[in-house]
Structures are given as C-alpha cells and as structure tokens.
CSV table of C-alpha atoms in Angstrom, one decimal:
chain,number,residue,atom,x,y,z
A,14,PRO,CA,46.8,-166.1,-34.2
A,15,TRP,CA,46.1,-169.7,-34.4
A,16,GLY,CA,42.8,-170.3,-32.4
A,17,SER,CA,41.7,-167.3,-32.1
A,18,GLY,CA,38.3,-167.6,-34.3
A,19,LYS,CA,39.0,-166.3,-37.0
A,20,THR,CA,37.4,-169.6,-39.1
A,21,HIS,CA,34.3,-169.8,-36.8
A,22,LEU,CA,33.8,-165.7,-36.9
A,23,ILE,CA,33.9,-165.8,-40.8
A,24,LYS,CA,31.9,-168.6,-40.9
A,25,GLN,CA,28.9,-167.0,-38.6
A,26,TYR,CA,29.2,-163.7,-40.2
A,27,LEU,CA,28.4,-165.3,-43.8
A,28,ALA,CA,25.5,-167.2,-42.6
A,29,ALA,CA,24.0,-164.1,-40.8
A,30,LYS,CA,24.7,-162.1,-43.9
A,31,LEU,CA,23.9,-164.0,-46.1
A,32,PRO,CA,21.7,-166.9,-44.8
A,33,ASN,CA,19.4,-168.1,-47.9
A,34,ASP,CA,22.1,-167.4,-50.1
A,35,PRO,CA,24.8,-170.2,-51.5
A,36,LYS,CA,27.0,-167.6,-52.8
A,37,HIS,CA,30.1,-167.7,-50.6
A,38,ILE,CA,32.4,-170.9,-50.4
A,39,TYR,CA,34.8,-172.4,-48.2
A,40,PHE,CA,37.9,-174.2,-47.7
A,41,SER,CA,41.6,-174.7,-46.1
A,42,LEU,CA,44.9,-174.4,-47.6
A,43,TYR,CA,46.0,-176.4,-45.2
A,44,GLY,CA,48.6,-179.0,-47.0
A,45,ILE,CA,47.8,-177.9,-50.6
A,46,SER,CA,51.2,-178.0,-52.6
A,47,SER,CA,50.7,-177.3,-56.0
A,48,TRP,CA,48.5,-175.3,-58.5
A,49,HIS,CA,46.1,-178.8,-58.8
A,50,ASP,CA,45.6,-178.8,-56.0
A,51,LEU,CA,44.5,-175.5,-55.1
A,52,GLN,CA,42.3,-176.0,-57.8
A,53,GLU,CA,40.7,-179.3,-56.6
A,54,ALA,CA,40.0,-177.4,-53.1
A,55,LEU,CA,37.9,-174.9,-55.1
A,56,PHE,CA,36.4,-177.1,-57.3
A,57,ALA,CA,35.8,-179.4,-54.3
A,58,ALA,CA,34.3,-175.9,-51.8
A,59,ALA,CA,32.3,-174.9,-55.0
A,60,TYR,CA,30.7,-178.4,-55.5
A,61,PRO,CA,31.0,-180.4,-52.8
A,62,ILE,CA,28.1,-182.7,-54.1
A,63,LEU,CA,30.4,-184.3,-56.0
A,64,TYR,CA,33.0,-185.1,-53.3
A,65,ARG,CA,30.4,-187.1,-51.1
A,66,LYS,CA,31.2,-190.8,-51.5
A,67,SER,CA,28.0,-191.5,-51.4
A,68,THR,CA,27.8,-189.6,-55.2
A,69,LYS,CA,31.6,-190.5,-56.3
A,70,LEU,CA,29.9,-192.0,-59.4
A,71,VAL,CA,27.5,-189.6,-60.0
A,72,GLY,CA,30.8,-186.7,-59.3
A,73,GLN,CA,33.0,-188.8,-61.7
A,74,ILE,CA,30.9,-188.5,-64.3
A,75,ALA,CA,29.5,-185.0,-63.6
A,76,LYS,CA,33.5,-184.0,-63.8
A,77,SER,CA,33.8,-185.9,-66.9
A,78,ALA,CA,30.7,-183.9,-68.3
A,79,LEU,CA,31.9,-180.8,-67.3
A,80,GLY,CA,35.1,-181.9,-69.4
A,81,VAL,CA,33.0,-182.5,-73.0
A,82,LEU,CA,31.8,-178.3,-72.0
A,83,ASN,CA,36.2,-177.8,-71.7
A,84,ILE,CA,35.2,-176.7,-67.8
A,85,THR,CA,37.9,-179.2,-66.3
A,86,ILE,CA,39.9,-178.8,-62.9
A,87,ASN,CA,42.4,-179.2,-64.7
A,88,ALA,CA,42.0,-175.7,-66.9
A,89,ARG,CA,42.0,-172.2,-65.1
A,90,LEU,CA,39.7,-171.2,-62.6
A,91,THR,CA,39.3,-168.0,-65.2
A,92,ASP,CA,37.6,-170.6,-67.5
A,93,PHE,CA,35.2,-171.6,-65.2
A,94,ALA,CA,32.0,-169.9,-65.9
A,95,ILE,CA,30.0,-172.3,-64.5
A,96,LEU,CA,31.0,-170.7,-60.7
A,97,PRO,CA,28.2,-168.0,-59.7
A,98,SER,CA,28.8,-164.7,-60.2
A,99,ASN,CA,29.9,-162.3,-57.0
A,100,LEU,CA,31.0,-165.3,-55.0
A,101,VAL,CA,32.5,-164.6,-51.5
A,102,ILE,CA,35.4,-167.6,-51.9
A,103,VAL,CA,36.7,-167.7,-47.9
A,104,VAL,CA,40.5,-169.2,-48.3
A,105,ASP,CA,41.6,-170.5,-44.3
A,106,ASP,CA,44.9,-171.0,-43.4
A,107,LEU,CA,47.5,-169.1,-46.2
A,108,GLU,CA,49.9,-169.6,-43.7
A,109,ARG,CA,49.8,-173.6,-43.5
A,110,CYS,CA,49.9,-173.8,-47.7
A,111,ALA,CA,52.6,-175.7,-49.1
A,112,MET,CA,53.3,-174.4,-52.1
A,113,PRO,CA,54.5,-170.5,-52.0
A,114,ILE,CA,52.3,-167.5,-50.6
A,115,SER,CA,53.2,-165.8,-53.8
A,116,ASP,CA,51.7,-168.0,-56.1
A,117,VAL,CA,49.1,-168.5,-53.7
A,118,LEU,CA,48.2,-164.7,-54.1
A,119,GLY,CA,49.1,-164.5,-58.1
A,120,PHE,CA,46.9,-167.8,-58.5
A,121,LEU,CA,43.7,-165.9,-56.6
A,122,ASN,CA,44.3,-162.0,-57.8
A,123,PRO,CA,42.9,-163.3,-61.9
A,124,LEU,CA,39.6,-164.1,-59.9
A,125,VAL,CA,39.2,-160.5,-58.1
A,126,GLU,CA,40.7,-158.5,-60.5
A,127,HIS,CA,38.9,-160.2,-64.1
A,128,ASP,CA,36.0,-162.5,-62.5
A,129,GLY,CA,34.6,-160.6,-60.2
A,130,PHE,CA,34.4,-162.5,-57.3
A,131,LYS,CA,35.4,-161.4,-53.7
A,132,ILE,CA,38.1,-163.5,-51.8
A,133,ILE,CA,38.4,-162.8,-48.1
A,134,LEU,CA,41.9,-164.3,-47.0
A,135,LEU,CA,42.0,-166.1,-43.2
A,136,ALA,CA,45.4,-165.8,-41.7
A,137,ASN,CA,48.2,-166.1,-39.0
A,138,GLN,CA,51.0,-164.0,-40.4
A,139,ALA,CA,53.0,-164.4,-37.4
A,140,GLU,CA,54.0,-167.6,-38.7
A,141,ILE,CA,54.4,-167.0,-42.5
A,142,ALA,CA,57.8,-168.0,-43.0
A,143,ALA,CA,61.3,-165.9,-43.0
A,144,SER,CA,61.7,-166.7,-46.1
A,145,GLU,CA,58.7,-165.4,-47.7
A,146,ASP,CA,57.7,-162.7,-45.3
A,147,GLY,CA,59.2,-160.1,-47.7
A,148,SER,CA,57.6,-160.9,-50.9
A,149,TYR,CA,54.4,-161.9,-49.1
A,150,ARG,CA,53.8,-158.5,-48.1
A,151,GLN,CA,55.0,-156.5,-50.9
A,152,LYS,CA,52.6,-158.4,-52.5
A,153,ARG,CA,49.6,-158.1,-50.2
A,154,GLU,CA,50.1,-154.2,-50.1
A,155,LYS,CA,49.3,-154.9,-53.7
A,156,LEU,CA,46.5,-157.0,-53.5
A,157,VAL,CA,44.7,-156.7,-50.8
A,158,GLY,CA,42.6,-153.9,-50.3
A,159,GLN,CA,41.2,-154.1,-46.4
A,160,VAL,CA,44.1,-156.0,-43.5
A,161,LEU,CA,41.9,-156.4,-40.1
A,162,ALA,CA,43.2,-157.8,-37.3
A,163,VAL,CA,41.1,-160.9,-35.1
A,164,ARG,CA,40.3,-160.5,-31.4
A,165,PRO,CA,39.0,-163.2,-29.6
A,166,ASP,CA,36.4,-162.5,-27.4
A,167,VAL,CA,37.3,-164.7,-24.2
A,168,ASN,CA,33.7,-163.8,-22.6
A,169,ALA,CA,31.2,-165.2,-25.7
A,170,ALA,CA,33.6,-168.2,-26.2
A,171,PHE,CA,33.4,-169.3,-22.8
A,172,GLY,CA,29.8,-169.1,-22.5
A,173,SER,CA,29.4,-171.2,-25.5
A,174,PHE,CA,32.2,-173.9,-24.1
A,175,LEU,CA,30.3,-174.4,-21.1
A,176,GLU,CA,27.1,-175.3,-22.9
A,177,SER,CA,28.8,-177.5,-24.4
A,178,MET,CA,29.8,-179.6,-21.4
A,179,ALA,CA,28.3,-182.4,-20.0
A,180,CYS,CA,28.5,-182.2,-16.4
A,181,GLU,CA,26.1,-179.5,-15.0
A,182,THR,CA,28.3,-179.1,-11.3
A,183,THR,CA,31.5,-178.5,-13.7
A,184,ARG,CA,28.8,-175.5,-15.7
A,185,SER,CA,28.4,-173.9,-12.9
A,186,TYR,CA,31.3,-173.2,-10.6
A,187,LEU,CA,33.4,-172.3,-13.3
A,188,SER,CA,30.5,-170.2,-14.1
A,189,GLN,CA,31.0,-168.7,-10.7
A,190,ASN,CA,34.3,-168.4,-10.7
A,191,SER,CA,34.5,-167.4,-14.8
A,192,TYR,CA,36.6,-163.9,-13.0
A,193,VAL,CA,39.6,-166.3,-12.3
A,194,VAL,CA,39.0,-168.2,-16.0
A,195,SER,CA,39.6,-165.0,-17.7
A,196,ALA,CA,42.4,-163.6,-15.5
A,197,VAL,CA,44.3,-166.7,-16.5
A,198,TYR,CA,43.8,-166.5,-19.8
A,199,GLU,CA,44.6,-163.1,-20.4
A,200,GLN,CA,47.9,-163.8,-18.3
A,201,SER,CA,48.7,-166.1,-20.5
A,202,ALA,CA,49.0,-164.2,-24.1
A,203,THR,CA,47.7,-167.1,-26.7
A,204,CYS,CA,44.8,-165.3,-27.8
A,205,ASN,CA,44.5,-169.3,-28.6
A,206,LEU,CA,39.9,-169.8,-27.7
A,207,ARG,CA,41.4,-173.0,-28.8
A,208,ALA,CA,43.7,-174.2,-25.9
A,209,LEU,CA,41.2,-172.8,-23.9
A,210,LYS,CA,38.3,-175.4,-25.1
A,211,HIS,CA,40.7,-177.7,-24.6
A,212,THR,CA,41.8,-176.8,-21.0
A,213,LEU,CA,38.6,-176.3,-19.5
A,214,LEU,CA,37.1,-180.2,-20.9
A,215,SER,CA,40.4,-180.8,-19.2
A,216,PHE,CA,39.7,-179.7,-15.9
A,217,GLU,CA,35.4,-180.8,-16.8
A,218,ARG,CA,37.0,-184.4,-16.1
A,219,LEU,CA,38.9,-183.8,-13.4
A,220,TYR,CA,36.2,-182.4,-11.5
A,221,MET,CA,34.5,-184.6,-12.4
A,222,GLN,CA,36.4,-187.1,-10.9
A,223,LEU,CA,36.5,-185.4,-6.6
A,224,SER,CA,33.8,-185.5,-4.1
A,225,GLU,CA,32.3,-182.5,-2.5
A,226,THR,CA,35.2,-182.5,-0.1
C-alpha cells in the first residue's frame, strides 16, 4: 500500500548490502508518459551529475559527446554499453505511470533478459487500473521472478518519527502512550506510515499549545 515504507525499505537495504558499491540506481515512474520520458529518467538516475543545475552546461557537452559515440538518450537503452554491468535498477511507483504498464514491462524486460541487469519493481498493485489489471498480471507472471509483500513496521517507524520531533515534552508523552498510538494505527487498517507521520506531527503542533493543566 501507499505509505507502507517500500521506498525507504529498499533504499536502506541496498545501502546496507552495497554501502560502497555504486551499481544500483533508483528512479520513479510517477508522471512518465512516453518511452522518451522513461529513457530520460533512467539516464538521469544513472548519471545524476549531468542533470544538476550547476553542471547543466557540462551535462549538455557530455551528452553531445555520448551522441558522437552513438549513445544518446533517444537510443534504445539496450545499446547503453556505458551503463555499469550487473546494475541493480529500482523502479518505483509503477501504478502511477501515465503510460500503459504493459509497455513499461516490455521496455524493462530486455534489460534483464539480454543485458544482465537486475530490476526491482515497487508498486501498489491494488491501485493499478482495472483496465490494465489483466494484461499487467499476465505479463507479471511471465517477467517477474519473485513477488514480495511489504508490511509496515510500525514500531520501528514510530521510534524514528519521535526522534524527528522538536518538542521533547511531546516525544515523552507519545512514548509513554505508544500502545495507544499503535492500537489506533492498527484499527485504521491503512498500512500507511506516511499518514501516521503526518498525524504525529499534527499532534505535536497541538500538544505544544496546551498548558500543563
């Protein structure tokens, strides 16, 4: 589900497993509406320095140089010999992509089958449009080797959210009543840690206005 901590989980996991290895990249499909956008997002994730405002000119020169080598963002990504081998590519927000999901899977499949990349897809499958659900599930069965469900760890998240609070009194109060927070969260059945975080921050703003009485 949205807000369950999928992105945070995978970024932490890769940082722990590959702390000194640059061979993993992350990008979101949110708002991606064309193959060109998809290629651009992957290229930007692989070479972020080319897309920084401070290096825009250098980036244009670099991309021009790549063009001379017949390696451009308009070329098929399977021709990107400059991408690191054994690359792990994390693709987030599959359900928020503006282009057909079956096309996205068709685009990514050759990167796995022919170029040896590893791809991790993050998605809220319940939000994939009904019109696409049949074709998505059919392609998923053929292309995806393993499916894992992410369940939010409310206790770990709760402790992290408390640490980010500025008011020590609020932190102490919530810590003493953590069982109440956990119970209400479970009753909500949202599985949304982002909503929990926003609620706690809103509670902090209210609590700071109250007197001791």
